[in-house]
Amino acid sequence: MSKTVKRIVIILAVLGIGVYVAMRFMKAQTKQASPEVEQTYVVGALTAVVHYSRPGKKGREIFGALVPYGKVWRTGANEATTITFNEPITFGGTPVPAGTYTLWSTPGAEQWSVYLNKKMYGWGIDFDGNAMRDPMEDIAVAKVTPETLTTPVEQLTIEIGPTPPTLVIEWDLTRVEVPLDK
């Protein structure tokens, strides 16, 4: 191998390592701002595991501003939120087999659409800030009416409520619920 080729290979290797380290650093920094959490909920025979990152309100106006109305949102921060069900459920009236899905939503002042999507995504948004959801991979969509809370919720919270099982999303002054019937 000539000296020029060796130098090019070394330069490319150094650049590759530099890019890798920079990406890991940036990912770590975003995780500090929006901590990652995995929570397991057991309601009767149903076990649901929710994995997501929890952005904070931090004095910002959330829905209709930071999270625009009428635009698909990854329903969390960083990687796309995932939810795993150990048995079949009915998501907002649509039968869904047991499995792992990504969770997406389109917030609105009067109505939300909440989606379960079969595809797993490496990150929740593209470089332009648009949700990476492929609508052709949606397995269920629930249309729900948001509720206004009297006390703001500082960090995004996604939970499975008890009997009957319900997916609950709360952040700022907004709460939405999706029935998870069996």
Tab-separated table of C-alpha atoms in Angstrom:
chain	number	residue	atom	x	y	z
A	1	MET	CA	0.000	0.000	0.000
A	2	SER	CA	1.362	3.413	-0.900
A	3	LYS	CA	1.964	6.132	1.696
A	4	THR	CA	-0.873	8.248	0.244
A	5	VAL	CA	-3.410	5.417	0.582
A	6	LYS	CA	-2.240	4.722	4.160
A	7	ARG	CA	-2.656	8.400	5.050
A	8	ILE	CA	-6.150	8.500	3.540
A	9	VAL	CA	-7.165	5.358	5.468
A	10	ILE	CA	-5.800	6.814	8.726
A	11	ILE	CA	-7.568	10.148	8.143
A	12	LEU	CA	-10.859	8.393	7.365
A	13	ALA	CA	-10.520	6.194	10.459
A	14	VAL	CA	-9.819	9.217	12.683
A	15	LEU	CA	-12.794	11.093	11.162
A	16	GLY	CA	-15.040	8.054	11.637
A	17	ILE	CA	-14.048	7.719	15.289
A	18	GLY	CA	-14.551	11.464	15.788
A	19	VAL	CA	-18.065	11.355	14.309
A	20	TYR	CA	-18.946	8.302	16.419
A	21	VAL	CA	-17.753	9.969	19.643
A	22	ALA	CA	-19.571	13.223	18.779
A	23	MET	CA	-22.850	11.358	18.119
A	24	ARG	CA	-22.577	9.439	21.414
A	25	PHE	CA	-21.909	12.708	23.256
A	26	MET	CA	-24.895	14.450	21.648
A	27	LYS	CA	-27.155	11.475	22.454
A	28	ALA	CA	-26.010	11.527	26.098
A	29	GLN	CA	-26.733	15.264	26.315
A	30	THR	CA	-30.293	14.861	24.986
A	31	LYS	CA	-30.924	12.040	27.472
A	32	GLN	CA	-30.037	14.415	30.332
A	33	ALA	CA	-32.627	16.948	29.135
A	34	SER	CA	-35.294	14.271	28.589
A	35	PRO	CA	-34.581	11.291	30.867
A	36	GLU	CA	-35.276	7.835	29.486
A	37	VAL	CA	-37.645	5.613	31.469
A	38	GLU	CA	-39.092	2.128	31.128
A	39	GLN	CA	-42.128	1.293	33.221
A	40	THR	CA	-44.020	-1.976	33.537
A	41	TYR	CA	-47.721	-2.001	34.342
A	42	VAL	CA	-49.737	-5.080	35.326
A	43	VAL	CA	-53.520	-4.861	35.136
A	44	GLY	CA	-55.079	-8.288	35.664
A	45	ALA	CA	-53.526	-10.598	33.054
A	46	LEU	CA	-52.314	-7.648	30.936
A	47	THR	CA	-48.668	-6.613	31.251
A	48	ALA	CA	-47.674	-3.466	29.366
A	49	VAL	CA	-44.144	-2.060	29.167
A	50	VAL	CA	-43.755	1.592	28.134
A	51	HIS	CA	-40.297	2.861	27.098
A	52	TYR	CA	-39.937	6.590	26.418
A	53	SER	CA	-38.014	9.782	27.117
A	54	ARG	CA	-39.642	12.427	29.336
A	55	PRO	CA	-39.171	16.023	28.194
A	56	GLY	CA	-39.910	18.764	30.720
A	57	LYS	CA	-42.204	21.762	30.408
A	58	LYS	CA	-39.484	24.161	31.650
A	59	GLY	CA	-41.795	27.188	31.494
A	60	ARG	CA	-42.689	26.587	27.853
A	61	GLU	CA	-46.131	26.463	26.275
A	62	ILE	CA	-46.428	22.854	25.136
A	63	PHE	CA	-49.470	21.907	23.038
A	64	GLY	CA	-50.201	24.224	20.154
A	65	ALA	CA	-46.672	25.696	20.424
A	66	LEU	CA	-43.665	23.412	21.167
A	67	VAL	CA	-45.815	20.467	20.035
A	68	PRO	CA	-47.929	21.943	17.214
A	69	TYR	CA	-51.567	21.056	16.716
A	70	GLY	CA	-52.344	19.037	13.621
A	71	LYS	CA	-48.783	17.663	13.225
A	72	VAL	CA	-47.695	14.099	14.047
A	73	TRP	CA	-45.641	13.975	17.263
A	74	ARG	CA	-43.401	11.123	18.413
A	75	THR	CA	-45.158	11.316	21.812
A	76	GLY	CA	-41.968	11.732	23.774
A	77	ALA	CA	-38.415	12.816	23.071
A	78	ASN	CA	-35.372	11.197	21.476
A	79	GLU	CA	-36.146	7.677	20.191
A	80	ALA	CA	-39.723	6.822	19.293
A	81	THR	CA	-41.770	5.718	22.311
A	82	THR	CA	-42.480	1.976	22.427
A	83	ILE	CA	-45.200	0.051	24.176
A	84	THR	CA	-45.301	-3.740	24.537
A	85	PHE	CA	-48.424	-5.768	25.350
A	86	ASN	CA	-48.118	-9.395	26.495
A	87	GLU	CA	-51.577	-10.277	25.174
A	88	PRO	CA	-54.034	-8.999	22.566
A	89	ILE	CA	-55.857	-5.772	23.415
A	90	THR	CA	-58.336	-3.439	21.816
A	91	PHE	CA	-56.773	0.001	21.294
A	92	GLY	CA	-59.514	2.625	21.089
A	93	GLY	CA	-61.854	0.025	19.588
A	94	THR	CA	-59.355	-1.644	17.202
A	95	PRO	CA	-58.132	-5.201	17.962
A	96	VAL	CA	-54.326	-5.330	18.319
A	97	PRO	CA	-52.269	-8.534	18.718
A	98	ALA	CA	-49.741	-8.924	21.514
A	99	GLY	CA	-46.424	-7.332	20.559
A	100	THR	CA	-44.279	-4.199	20.605
A	101	TYR	CA	-45.400	-1.015	18.863
A	102	THR	CA	-44.276	2.587	18.542
A	103	LEU	CA	-46.612	5.267	19.914
A	104	TRP	CA	-47.399	8.443	17.947
A	105	SER	CA	-50.057	11.129	18.207
A	106	THR	CA	-51.480	14.129	16.407
A	107	PRO	CA	-52.506	16.592	19.129
A	108	GLY	CA	-55.382	18.979	18.592
A	109	ALA	CA	-57.239	21.497	20.751
A	110	GLU	CA	-60.503	19.543	20.402
A	111	GLN	CA	-59.349	16.043	19.394
A	112	TRP	CA	-56.221	13.907	19.353
A	113	SER	CA	-55.364	10.952	17.138
A	114	VAL	CA	-53.197	8.399	18.938
A	115	TYR	CA	-51.500	5.739	16.797
A	116	LEU	CA	-49.900	2.356	17.391
A	117	ASN	CA	-47.391	1.632	14.641
A	118	LYS	CA	-45.799	-1.744	13.829
A	119	LYS	CA	-42.453	-0.325	12.699
A	120	MET	CA	-39.520	0.308	15.045
A	121	TYR	CA	-37.614	3.550	14.387
A	122	GLY	CA	-34.034	4.389	15.394
A	123	TRP	CA	-34.985	7.965	16.268
A	124	GLY	CA	-38.329	9.729	16.501
A	125	ILE	CA	-37.709	12.566	14.051
A	126	ASP	CA	-35.746	13.280	10.896
A	127	PHE	CA	-33.182	16.078	10.434
A	128	ASP	CA	-35.993	18.534	9.606
A	129	GLY	CA	-37.794	17.800	12.886
A	130	ASN	CA	-40.620	15.827	11.258
A	131	ALA	CA	-41.941	12.627	12.822
A	132	MET	CA	-40.509	9.515	11.163
A	133	ARG	CA	-43.791	7.556	11.444
A	134	ASP	CA	-44.814	5.596	8.358
A	135	PRO	CA	-48.654	5.741	8.325
A	136	MET	CA	-48.757	2.523	6.250
A	137	GLU	CA	-47.429	0.711	9.339
A	138	ASP	CA	-50.218	1.928	11.668
A	139	ILE	CA	-52.054	-0.974	13.265
A	140	ALA	CA	-54.553	1.146	15.219
A	141	VAL	CA	-55.650	4.744	15.645
A	142	ALA	CA	-57.795	6.113	18.460
A	143	LYS	CA	-59.606	9.445	18.287
A	144	VAL	CA	-59.806	10.907	21.794
A	145	THR	CA	-60.864	14.186	23.378
A	146	PRO	CA	-58.196	15.933	25.477
A	147	GLU	CA	-59.003	16.914	29.036
A	148	THR	CA	-57.699	20.156	30.566
A	149	LEU	CA	-55.945	19.707	33.906
A	150	THR	CA	-56.010	22.321	36.667
A	151	THR	CA	-52.380	21.713	37.691
A	152	PRO	CA	-49.590	21.473	35.107
A	153	VAL	CA	-47.616	18.242	34.750
A	154	GLU	CA	-43.925	19.224	34.487
A	155	GLN	CA	-42.595	16.114	32.728
A	156	LEU	CA	-44.365	14.126	30.036
A	157	THR	CA	-45.969	11.090	31.650
A	158	ILE	CA	-47.244	7.990	29.847
A	159	GLU	CA	-48.952	5.388	32.033
A	160	ILE	CA	-51.341	2.487	31.909
A	161	GLY	CA	-54.246	3.259	34.232
A	162	PRO	CA	-56.084	0.537	36.166
A	163	THR	CA	-59.431	-1.104	35.523
A	164	PRO	CA	-60.417	-0.855	32.829
A	165	PRO	CA	-56.907	-0.596	31.372
A	166	THR	CA	-56.314	2.823	29.804
A	167	LEU	CA	-53.300	4.435	28.126
A	168	VAL	CA	-52.887	7.848	29.792
A	169	ILE	CA	-50.734	10.661	28.377
A	170	GLU	CA	-50.259	13.803	30.520
A	171	TRP	CA	-48.108	16.860	30.007
A	172	ASP	CA	-48.547	20.519	30.896
A	173	LEU	CA	-52.305	21.072	31.285
A	174	THR	CA	-53.382	18.254	28.945
A	175	ARG	CA	-54.490	14.682	29.595
A	176	VAL	CA	-55.662	12.136	27.039
A	177	GLU	CA	-56.896	8.607	27.645
A	178	VAL	CA	-57.159	5.699	25.213
A	179	PRO	CA	-59.210	2.638	26.301
A	180	LEU	CA	-57.276	-0.643	26.199
A	181	ASP	CA	-60.076	-3.185	26.402
A	182	LYS	CA	-59.376	-6.892	26.174
